[in-house]
mmCIF file of C-alpha atoms in Angstrom:
data_model
loop_
_atom_site.group_PDB
_atom_site.id
_atom_site.type_symbol
_atom_site.label_atom_id
_atom_site.label_comp_id
_atom_site.label_asym_id
_atom_site.label_seq_id
_atom_site.Cartn_x
_atom_site.Cartn_y
_atom_site.Cartn_z
ATOM 1 C CA MET J 1 173.565 88.855 166.094
ATOM 2 C CA ASP J 2 175.487 85.537 163.921
ATOM 3 C CA GLY J 3 171.287 84.910 163.168
ATOM 4 C CA ILE J 4 170.487 88.334 162.045
ATOM 5 C CA LEU J 5 174.009 87.440 159.388
ATOM 6 C CA GLN J 6 172.577 84.186 158.169
ATOM 7 C CA VAL J 7 169.449 85.700 156.998
ATOM 8 C CA ILE J 8 170.707 87.939 155.199
ATOM 9 C CA LEU J 9 173.187 85.575 153.647
ATOM 10 C CA ALA J 10 170.647 83.538 152.786
ATOM 11 C CA LEU J 11 168.087 86.591 151.458
ATOM 12 C CA LEU J 12 171.192 87.442 149.434
ATOM 13 C CA ALA J 13 172.200 84.552 147.725
ATOM 14 C CA ALA J 14 168.618 84.076 147.556
ATOM 15 C CA ILE J 15 168.472 87.381 145.567
ATOM 16 C CA GLY J 16 171.383 86.974 144.028
ATOM 17 C CA LEU J 17 169.664 82.419 142.357
ATOM 18 C CA LEU J 18 166.686 85.018 141.386
ATOM 19 C CA ALA J 19 168.478 86.871 138.735
ATOM 20 C CA LEU J 20 171.078 84.461 137.896
ATOM 21 C CA GLY J 21 167.347 82.614 136.494
ATOM 22 C CA TRP J 22 166.391 85.585 135.612
ATOM 23 C CA ALA J 23 169.155 86.212 132.947
ATOM 24 C CA LEU J 24 169.070 82.684 131.957
ATOM 25 C CA PHE J 25 165.547 82.284 131.206
ATOM 26 C CA GLY J 26 166.322 86.072 129.041
ATOM 27 C CA GLN J 27 169.155 84.322 127.076
ATOM 28 C CA MET J 28 166.752 81.416 126.569
ATOM 29 C CA LEU J 29 164.110 83.875 125.077
ATOM 30 C CA LEU J 30 166.313 85.463 122.658
ATOM 31 C CA PRO J 31 165.993 83.818 119.018
ATOM 32 C CA GLY J 32 169.551 83.021 117.704
ATOM 33 C CA ASP J 33 171.439 85.424 114.971
ATOM 34 C CA TRP J 34 169.564 86.656 111.551
ATOM 35 C CA SER J 35 171.180 87.656 108.768
ATOM 36 C CA GLY J 36 168.060 89.048 106.934
ATOM 37 C CA PRO J 37 165.907 92.538 108.671
ATOM 38 C CA VAL J 38 162.339 90.545 110.634
ATOM 39 C CA TYR J 39 159.021 92.732 111.062
ATOM 40 C CA ALA J 40 156.816 92.966 114.018
ATOM 41 C CA VAL J 41 153.754 92.840 112.821
ATOM 42 C CA VAL J 42 151.330 94.119 115.111
ATOM 43 C CA PRO J 43 148.159 94.749 113.697
ATOM 44 C CA ALA J 44 145.293 97.476 114.645
ATOM 45 C CA ALA J 45 141.820 98.790 114.466
ATOM 46 C CA GLY J 46 139.441 101.107 115.571
ATOM 47 C CA GLU J 47 140.320 103.349 118.622
ATOM 48 C CA GLY J 48 143.730 101.229 119.206
ATOM 49 C CA GLU J 49 142.708 99.436 121.821
ATOM 50 C CA HIS J 50 145.628 97.222 123.062
ATOM 51 C CA LEU J 51 148.008 99.161 120.980
ATOM 52 C CA GLU J 52 149.847 100.957 123.340
ATOM 53 C CA GLN J 53 150.466 97.271 125.244
ATOM 54 C CA ASP J 54 151.690 96.198 122.025
ATOM 55 C CA VAL J 55 153.462 98.161 121.091
ATOM 56 C CA LYS J 56 155.719 98.879 124.318
ATOM 57 C CA SER J 57 155.891 95.128 124.659
ATOM 58 C CA LEU J 58 157.853 94.817 121.221
ATOM 59 C CA LEU J 59 159.897 97.631 121.995
ATOM 60 C CA TRP J 60 161.237 96.379 125.621
ATOM 61 C CA LEU J 61 161.628 93.178 123.805
ATOM 62 C CA ARG J 62 164.073 95.360 121.584
ATOM 63 C CA GLY J 63 165.099 97.587 124.576
ATOM 64 C CA HIS J 64 167.837 94.500 124.744
ATOM 65 C CA LYS J 65 169.868 96.094 121.764
ATOM 66 C CA ARG J 66 170.603 92.441 121.314
ATOM 67 C CA LYS J 67 168.453 92.256 118.761
ATOM 68 C CA GLN J 68 167.148 94.446 116.175
ATOM 69 C CA PHE J 69 163.521 95.057 114.729
ATOM 70 C CA THR J 70 161.139 96.981 112.397
ATOM 71 C CA ILE J 71 157.754 97.218 114.715
ATOM 72 C CA ILE J 72 155.307 97.516 112.234
ATOM 73 C CA ILE J 73 151.568 99.282 112.940
ATOM 74 C CA ALA J 74 149.570 97.605 110.609
ATOM 75 C CA ASP J 75 146.834 100.154 110.133
ATOM 76 C CA GLY J 76 143.772 97.815 109.577
ATOM 77 C CA GLY J 77 141.178 100.740 109.792
ATOM 78 C CA LEU J 78 142.323 103.157 112.549
ATOM 79 C CA ASP J 79 139.984 106.054 113.507
ATOM 80 C CA PRO J 80 140.958 108.981 114.202
ATOM 81 C CA THR J 81 141.217 107.916 118.081
ATOM 82 C CA GLY J 82 143.756 105.151 116.872
ATOM 83 C CA LYS J 83 146.037 107.556 114.068
ATOM 84 C CA ALA J 84 146.123 109.391 117.866
ATOM 85 C CA VAL J 85 147.578 107.359 119.110
ATOM 86 C CA ALA J 86 150.241 105.286 116.603
ATOM 87 C CA ALA J 87 150.659 109.005 115.351
ATOM 88 C CA ALA J 88 151.958 108.998 119.167
ATOM 89 C CA LEU J 89 154.022 105.832 119.931
ATOM 90 C CA LEU J 90 155.565 106.823 116.265
ATOM 91 C CA SER J 91 156.989 110.648 118.149
ATOM 92 C CA GLY J 92 159.211 108.740 120.562
ATOM 93 C CA ALA J 93 160.648 105.791 118.927
ATOM 94 C CA THR J 94 163.168 104.571 115.991
ATOM 95 C CA GLY J 95 162.153 101.770 113.967
ATOM 96 C CA MET J 96 158.602 101.979 114.235
ATOM 97 C CA VAL J 97 156.455 102.443 110.670
ATOM 98 C CA VAL J 98 152.346 102.979 110.135
ATOM 99 C CA CYS J 99 151.283 100.702 106.737
ATOM 100 C CA PRO J 100 148.477 100.363 105.949
ATOM 101 C CA VAL J 101 146.969 96.590 106.066
ATOM 102 C CA ASP J 102 146.680 96.541 101.507
ATOM 103 C CA ARG J 103 150.432 98.101 101.703
ATOM 104 C CA LEU J 104 151.885 95.438 103.948
ATOM 105 C CA SER J 105 153.723 92.947 101.665
ATOM 106 C CA GLN J 106 154.987 95.220 99.154
ATOM 107 C CA TYR J 107 156.231 97.441 102.849
ATOM 108 C CA ILE J 108 158.215 94.106 102.793
ATOM 109 C CA THR J 109 159.714 93.583 100.191
ATOM 110 C CA GLU J 110 160.714 96.514 99.636
ATOM 111 C CA LYS J 111 162.857 97.247 102.806
#
């Protein structure tokens, strides 16, 4: 019985150390404070391959609510399938826009 208790305590300690390491690693990856607007630009063309994965990765980063940034999908020639993917991503999230590539600098300087 004593051996089982030691194994359980060792597992709990290992899980606790892993959680602590994960939290500290996450803090190291977070950028410092910023005062101006910040944009994450995701280039997209064609059918929008990898668009959903890229945007969802950025939404995961933004999910901690510590740092807010606008996600811009830079439309570099999306076809109807790619535009449908972009529209589906826009419908479920805030702080995201689709902008044609040739208007990207204008959009950023206006905001």
